[in-house]
Amino acid sequence: MEYKNILLSTEGEIGILTINRPKALNALNIETLQDIQMGIQEVKGNPALKVLILTGAGEKAFVAGADITEMRGMNSIEALNFSRLGHLTLKMIQDLDRPVIAAVNGFALGGGTEIAVACDFIYASENARFGVPEVTLGIFPGFGGTQRLPRLIGKGKAKELIFSGKMVSAQEAFQMGIVNRVFPLASLMEETKKAAAQIAGNGAIGVRLAKMVIDAGFNLDLTEACSLESYAFSVGFTTEDQREGMTAFIEKRKPNFKGK
Ligand code: CAA
């Protein structure tokens, strides 16, 4: 399918969704959020894809935030709808039944940090900059920044970023626990694809169940969460992949997983 503001490509079992509005540093306007939703639906409908990489077009920005030009004239009802559209889009990324890796290749500000944090984990290039500068515009984060960021890095660090509106480097974001790994820009995509391929080579159902249990269990108390894990663990034993994985181990060969 052709999109106006994103590119969706595939490389074997890996999907790559590129936010593509380089003239506005890939800022998220309504149309782009709608395109991302349709792109996620397309990935959902393609079981051959095992992992999705989310990145930004060009070498300067991942996403420089929600589109300020579009937001400037909004009234409060339009802002509510815009925030809800952003939330729905980010939830579709978070809930995709496959891992989503953010490859942050430059500025990830406001909605840019928020969309990256909605992914399962983040790899960043050395030139990446993170931040939630909404207070410098007289507003505050509206695509989950006040909620996902504290859950990821703790309330104190999230409040420091949100109240100050300051930008941090990829290295600082790594130290804060926003970013898992930092690479030179030239090798970011290659390294992200390597990580995606490693995940794609594993039993797909096991990976999906793990994502579901980690996310669903995160806000439960430990006893309920461990109980959820046990039930999901037992579901793994209804699959051909479980037999294949364990048989391959015993036969000292590589497993041939089918995702069934
Ligand atoms: N919305 C709309 N357009 C944007 C944009 C945004 N968030 N960020 C950059 N652009 C546009 C600029 O207006 C500029 O367009 P023109 O060439 O037509 O003038 C173009 O992209 C290039 O940007 P700059 O000239 O500003 O580039 P720079 O290198 O000087 O600065 C930057 C780069 C530091 C990222 C700067 O562009 C910037 O500060 N952008 C805004 C960052 C921001 O405040 N993001 C938060 C948005 S609010 C939000 O996200 C709310 C929410 O939670 C939902």
Coordinates of C-alpha atoms and ligand atoms in Angstrom, one line a residue:
M1 CA 0.0 0.0 0.0
E2 CA 1.2 3.6 -0.8
Y3 CA 1.3 6.1 2.1
K4 CA 1.8 9.8 2.0
N5 CA 3.8 10.3 5.2
I6 CA 5.4 6.9 5.9
L7 CA 7.3 4.2 4.1
L8 CA 6.7 0.6 4.9
S9 CA 9.2 -1.9 3.5
T10 CA 10.1 -5.5 4.3
E11 CA 13.4 -7.3 4.4
G12 CA 12.7 -11.0 4.9
E13 CA 11.0 -11.4 8.2
I14 CA 11.6 -7.8 9.3
G15 CA 9.3 -4.8 8.6
I16 CA 10.6 -1.3 8.5
L17 CA 8.2 1.6 9.1
T18 CA 9.9 4.9 8.3
I19 CA 8.2 8.2 9.3
N20 CA 8.7 10.2 6.2
R21 CA 8.2 14.0 6.4
P22 CA 11.8 15.2 6.3
K23 CA 10.8 18.8 5.5
A24 CA 9.2 19.0 9.0
L25 CA 11.8 16.8 10.6
N26 CA 9.2 13.9 10.5
A27 CA 6.8 15.8 12.9
L28 CA 3.6 14.0 13.6
N29 CA 0.5 15.7 12.1
I30 CA -2.9 14.1 12.0
E31 CA -2.3 12.5 8.6
T32 CA 1.0 11.0 9.6
L33 CA -0.6 9.5 12.8
Q34 CA -3.3 8.0 10.6
D35 CA -0.7 6.6 8.1
I36 CA 1.2 5.0 11.0
Q37 CA -2.1 3.4 12.2
M38 CA -2.7 1.9 8.7
G39 CA 1.0 0.8 8.5
I40 CA 0.7 -1.0 11.8
Q41 CA -2.6 -2.7 10.6
E42 CA -0.7 -3.8 7.4
V43 CA 2.1 -5.3 9.5
K44 CA -0.5 -7.0 11.7
G45 CA -2.1 -8.6 8.6
N46 CA 1.3 -10.0 7.4
P47 CA 2.2 -13.0 9.6
A48 CA 5.5 -13.4 7.7
L49 CA 6.8 -10.3 9.5
K50 CA 8.3 -11.2 12.9
V51 CA 9.7 -7.9 14.0
L52 CA 9.0 -4.3 13.2
I53 CA 11.6 -1.5 13.2
L54 CA 10.3 2.1 13.5
T55 CA 12.6 4.9 12.3
G56 CA 12.6 8.4 10.8
A57 CA 13.6 9.4 7.3
G58 CA 16.9 11.3 6.8
E59 CA 19.9 11.7 9.0
K60 CA 18.7 14.6 11.2
A61 CA 15.5 13.5 12.9
F62 CA 13.6 10.5 14.1
V63 CA 10.5 12.6 15.0
A64 CA 10.8 16.2 16.1
G65 CA 7.5 16.0 17.9
A66 CA 3.8 16.6 17.2
D67 CA 3.3 19.1 14.4
I68 CA 3.4 22.5 16.0
T69 CA 2.1 24.2 12.9
E70 CA -1.0 22.1 13.0
M71 CA -1.4 22.3 16.8
R72 CA -1.1 26.1 17.0
G73 CA -4.7 26.9 16.0
M74 CA -6.3 24.0 17.8
N75 CA -9.1 24.6 20.3
S76 CA -9.4 22.4 23.4
I77 CA -11.8 19.9 21.8
E78 CA -9.4 19.5 18.8
A79 CA -6.5 19.1 21.2
L80 CA -8.4 16.4 23.0
N81 CA -9.0 14.6 19.8
F82 CA -5.4 15.0 18.7
S83 CA -4.1 13.7 22.0
R84 CA -6.5 10.7 21.7
L85 CA -5.4 10.0 18.1
G86 CA -1.8 10.1 19.3
H87 CA -2.6 7.8 22.2
L88 CA -4.5 5.3 20.0
T89 CA -1.6 5.2 17.5
L90 CA 1.0 4.7 20.2
K91 CA -1.1 2.0 21.8
M92 CA -1.3 0.2 18.5
I93 CA 2.5 0.2 18.4
Q94 CA 2.7 -1.0 22.0
D95 CA 0.1 -3.7 21.5
L96 CA 1.4 -5.0 18.2
D97 CA 1.7 -8.8 18.7
R98 CA 5.4 -8.6 17.6
P99 CA 8.4 -6.8 18.9
V100 CA 8.8 -3.2 17.8
I101 CA 12.3 -1.7 18.0
A102 CA 12.7 2.1 17.7
A103 CA 15.9 3.0 15.7
V104 CA 16.2 6.6 16.8
N105 CA 18.4 8.3 14.2
G106 CA 18.3 12.0 15.3
F107 CA 16.0 14.3 17.2
A108 CA 13.3 12.5 19.2
L109 CA 11.5 15.4 20.9
G110 CA 8.1 15.6 22.4
G111 CA 5.9 13.1 20.5
G112 CA 9.2 11.7 19.1
T113 CA 10.4 10.6 22.5
E114 CA 6.9 9.5 23.3
I115 CA 6.5 7.3 20.2
A116 CA 10.0 5.8 20.8
V117 CA 9.1 4.9 24.4
A118 CA 5.9 3.2 23.2
C119 CA 8.2 0.7 21.3
D120 CA 9.5 -2.4 23.0
F121 CA 13.0 -1.0 23.2
I122 CA 15.2 1.8 21.7
Y123 CA 18.5 1.7 19.8
A124 CA 19.8 5.2 19.1
S125 CA 22.5 6.8 16.9
E126 CA 25.2 8.9 18.6
N127 CA 23.6 12.1 17.2
A128 CA 20.2 11.3 18.6
R129 CA 18.7 13.8 21.1
F130 CA 15.8 13.0 23.4
G131 CA 13.5 15.3 25.3
V132 CA 10.0 16.4 26.0
P133 CA 10.1 20.2 25.4
E134 CA 6.4 20.8 25.5
V135 CA 6.5 23.2 28.5
T136 CA 8.7 25.5 26.3
L137 CA 5.6 25.7 24.0
G138 CA 3.3 26.5 26.9
I139 CA 1.8 23.0 27.0
F140 CA 2.9 19.6 28.4
P141 CA 3.3 16.1 26.8
G142 CA 0.1 14.7 25.4
F143 CA 1.1 11.4 23.7
G144 CA 1.9 9.4 26.9
G145 CA 5.0 11.3 28.0
T146 CA 3.7 11.8 31.5
Q147 CA 2.8 8.2 31.8
R148 CA 5.2 5.9 29.9
L149 CA 8.3 7.9 30.7
P150 CA 7.9 7.7 34.5
R151 CA 7.2 4.0 34.2
L152 CA 10.4 3.5 32.1
I153 CA 12.9 5.7 34.0
G154 CA 11.1 6.5 37.3
K155 CA 9.1 9.6 38.4
G156 CA 12.0 11.8 39.4
K157 CA 14.0 11.6 36.2
A158 CA 10.8 11.9 34.1
K159 CA 9.8 15.0 36.0
E160 CA 13.2 16.5 35.6
L161 CA 12.9 16.0 31.8
I162 CA 9.3 17.2 31.5
F163 CA 9.6 20.2 33.8
S164 CA 12.8 21.5 32.3
G165 CA 12.0 20.7 28.7
K166 CA 15.8 20.1 28.2
M167 CA 17.3 17.8 25.6
V168 CA 19.7 15.0 26.5
S169 CA 22.2 13.2 24.3
A170 CA 21.9 9.6 23.3
Q171 CA 24.6 8.7 25.8
E172 CA 22.7 10.5 28.6
A173 CA 19.5 8.7 27.5
F174 CA 21.4 5.4 27.7
Q175 CA 22.5 6.2 31.2
M176 CA 18.9 7.1 32.2
G177 CA 17.6 3.8 30.8
I178 CA 15.6 5.3 27.9
V179 CA 17.9 3.8 25.3
N180 CA 19.3 0.2 25.3
R181 CA 22.2 0.7 23.0
V182 CA 24.0 3.6 21.1
F183 CA 25.7 3.2 17.7
P184 CA 27.3 5.5 15.2
L185 CA 24.6 6.8 12.8
A186 CA 26.1 4.9 9.9
S187 CA 25.7 1.5 11.6
L188 CA 22.4 2.1 13.5
M189 CA 20.1 0.4 11.0
E190 CA 22.5 -2.5 10.4
E191 CA 22.8 -3.1 14.1
T192 CA 19.1 -2.8 14.6
K193 CA 18.4 -5.2 11.8
K194 CA 20.9 -7.7 13.3
A195 CA 19.0 -7.5 16.6
A196 CA 15.7 -7.9 14.8
A197 CA 17.0 -10.9 12.8
Q198 CA 18.1 -12.6 16.0
I199 CA 14.6 -12.1 17.5
A200 CA 13.0 -13.3 14.2
G201 CA 15.0 -16.5 14.3
N202 CA 13.4 -17.5 17.7
G203 CA 10.1 -19.2 18.2
A204 CA 7.6 -16.5 17.2
I205 CA 4.9 -17.6 19.5
G206 CA 7.3 -17.7 22.5
V207 CA 8.4 -14.1 21.7
R208 CA 4.8 -12.9 21.3
L209 CA 3.7 -14.5 24.6
A210 CA 6.7 -13.0 26.3
K211 CA 5.8 -9.5 25.1
M212 CA 2.2 -10.0 26.1
V213 CA 3.1 -11.2 29.6
I214 CA 5.7 -8.5 30.3
D215 CA 3.3 -5.8 29.2
A216 CA 0.2 -7.2 30.8
G217 CA 2.0 -8.2 34.0
F218 CA 3.8 -4.9 34.5
N219 CA 1.0 -3.2 36.3
L220 CA -0.3 -6.2 38.2
D221 CA 1.0 -7.2 41.6
L222 CA 3.8 -9.8 41.5
T223 CA 1.6 -12.8 42.6
E224 CA -1.0 -12.1 39.8
A225 CA 1.7 -11.4 37.3
C226 CA 3.5 -14.6 38.0
S227 CA 0.2 -16.5 37.8
L228 CA -0.4 -14.9 34.3
E229 CA 3.1 -16.0 33.3
S230 CA 2.3 -19.6 34.3
Y231 CA -0.8 -19.8 32.2
A232 CA 0.9 -18.2 29.2
F233 CA 3.9 -20.5 29.7
S234 CA 1.5 -23.5 29.5
V235 CA 0.1 -22.1 26.2
G236 CA 3.6 -22.4 24.8
F237 CA 3.3 -26.2 25.3
T238 CA 0.4 -26.4 22.8
T239 CA 2.7 -25.3 19.9
E240 CA 4.8 -27.2 17.3
D241 CA 7.6 -24.8 18.0
Q242 CA 8.0 -26.0 21.6
R243 CA 8.4 -29.7 20.4
E244 CA 10.7 -28.5 17.6
G245 CA 12.9 -26.3 19.9
M246 CA 13.4 -29.0 22.5
T247 CA 13.8 -31.8 20.0
A248 CA 16.4 -29.7 18.1
F249 CA 18.3 -29.1 21.4
I250 CA 18.4 -32.9 22.1
E251 CA 19.4 -33.7 18.5
K252 CA 22.1 -31.0 18.7
R253 CA 20.8 -29.1 15.6
K254 CA 19.3 -25.7 14.8
P255 CA 15.6 -25.5 15.3
N256 CA 13.4 -24.9 12.4
F257 CA 10.6 -22.9 13.9
K258 CA 7.3 -22.5 12.0
G259 CA 5.5 -20.0 14.3
K260 CA 2.8 -22.7 14.9
Ligands
CAA1 N1 6.3 20.6 14.1 C1 6.3 21.3 12.9 N2 7.4 21.6 12.2 C2 8.6 21.3 12.8 C3 8.7 20.7 14.0 C4 7.5 20.3 14.7 N3 7.5 19.7 15.9 N4 10.0 20.5 14.3 C5 10.7 21.0 13.3 N5 9.8 21.5 12.3 C6 10.1 22.2 11.1 C7 10.6 23.6 11.3 O1 9.6 24.5 11.5 C8 11.4 23.8 10.0 O2 10.5 24.1 9.0 P1 10.9 25.3 7.9 O3 12.1 24.8 7.2 O4 9.7 25.3 7.0 O5 11.1 26.5 8.7 C9 12.0 22.4 9.7 O6 11.2 21.5 10.4 C10 13.5 22.3 10.2 O7 13.5 22.6 11.6 P2 14.5 23.8 12.2 O8 14.8 24.8 11.1 O9 13.9 24.2 13.4 O10 15.8 22.9 12.4 P3 16.9 23.1 13.5 O11 18.0 22.2 13.1 O12 17.2 24.6 13.6 O13 16.3 22.6 14.9 C11 15.0 21.2 16.3 C12 15.9 21.3 15.1 C13 15.8 21.5 17.6 C14 14.5 19.8 16.3 C15 13.9 22.2 16.2 O14 13.2 22.0 14.9 C16 12.8 22.1 17.2 O15 13.0 22.5 18.4 N6 11.6 21.5 16.9 C17 10.5 21.4 17.8 C18 10.7 20.4 18.8 C19 9.5 20.4 19.8 O16 9.2 21.3 20.5 N7 8.8 19.2 19.8 C20 7.7 19.0 20.7 C21 6.4 19.3 19.9 S1 5.0 19.3 21.0 C22 4.5 17.7 21.2 O17 5.2 16.8 20.7 C23 3.2 17.6 21.9 C24 2.9 16.2 22.3 O18 3.4 15.6 23.2 C25 1.8 15.6 21.6

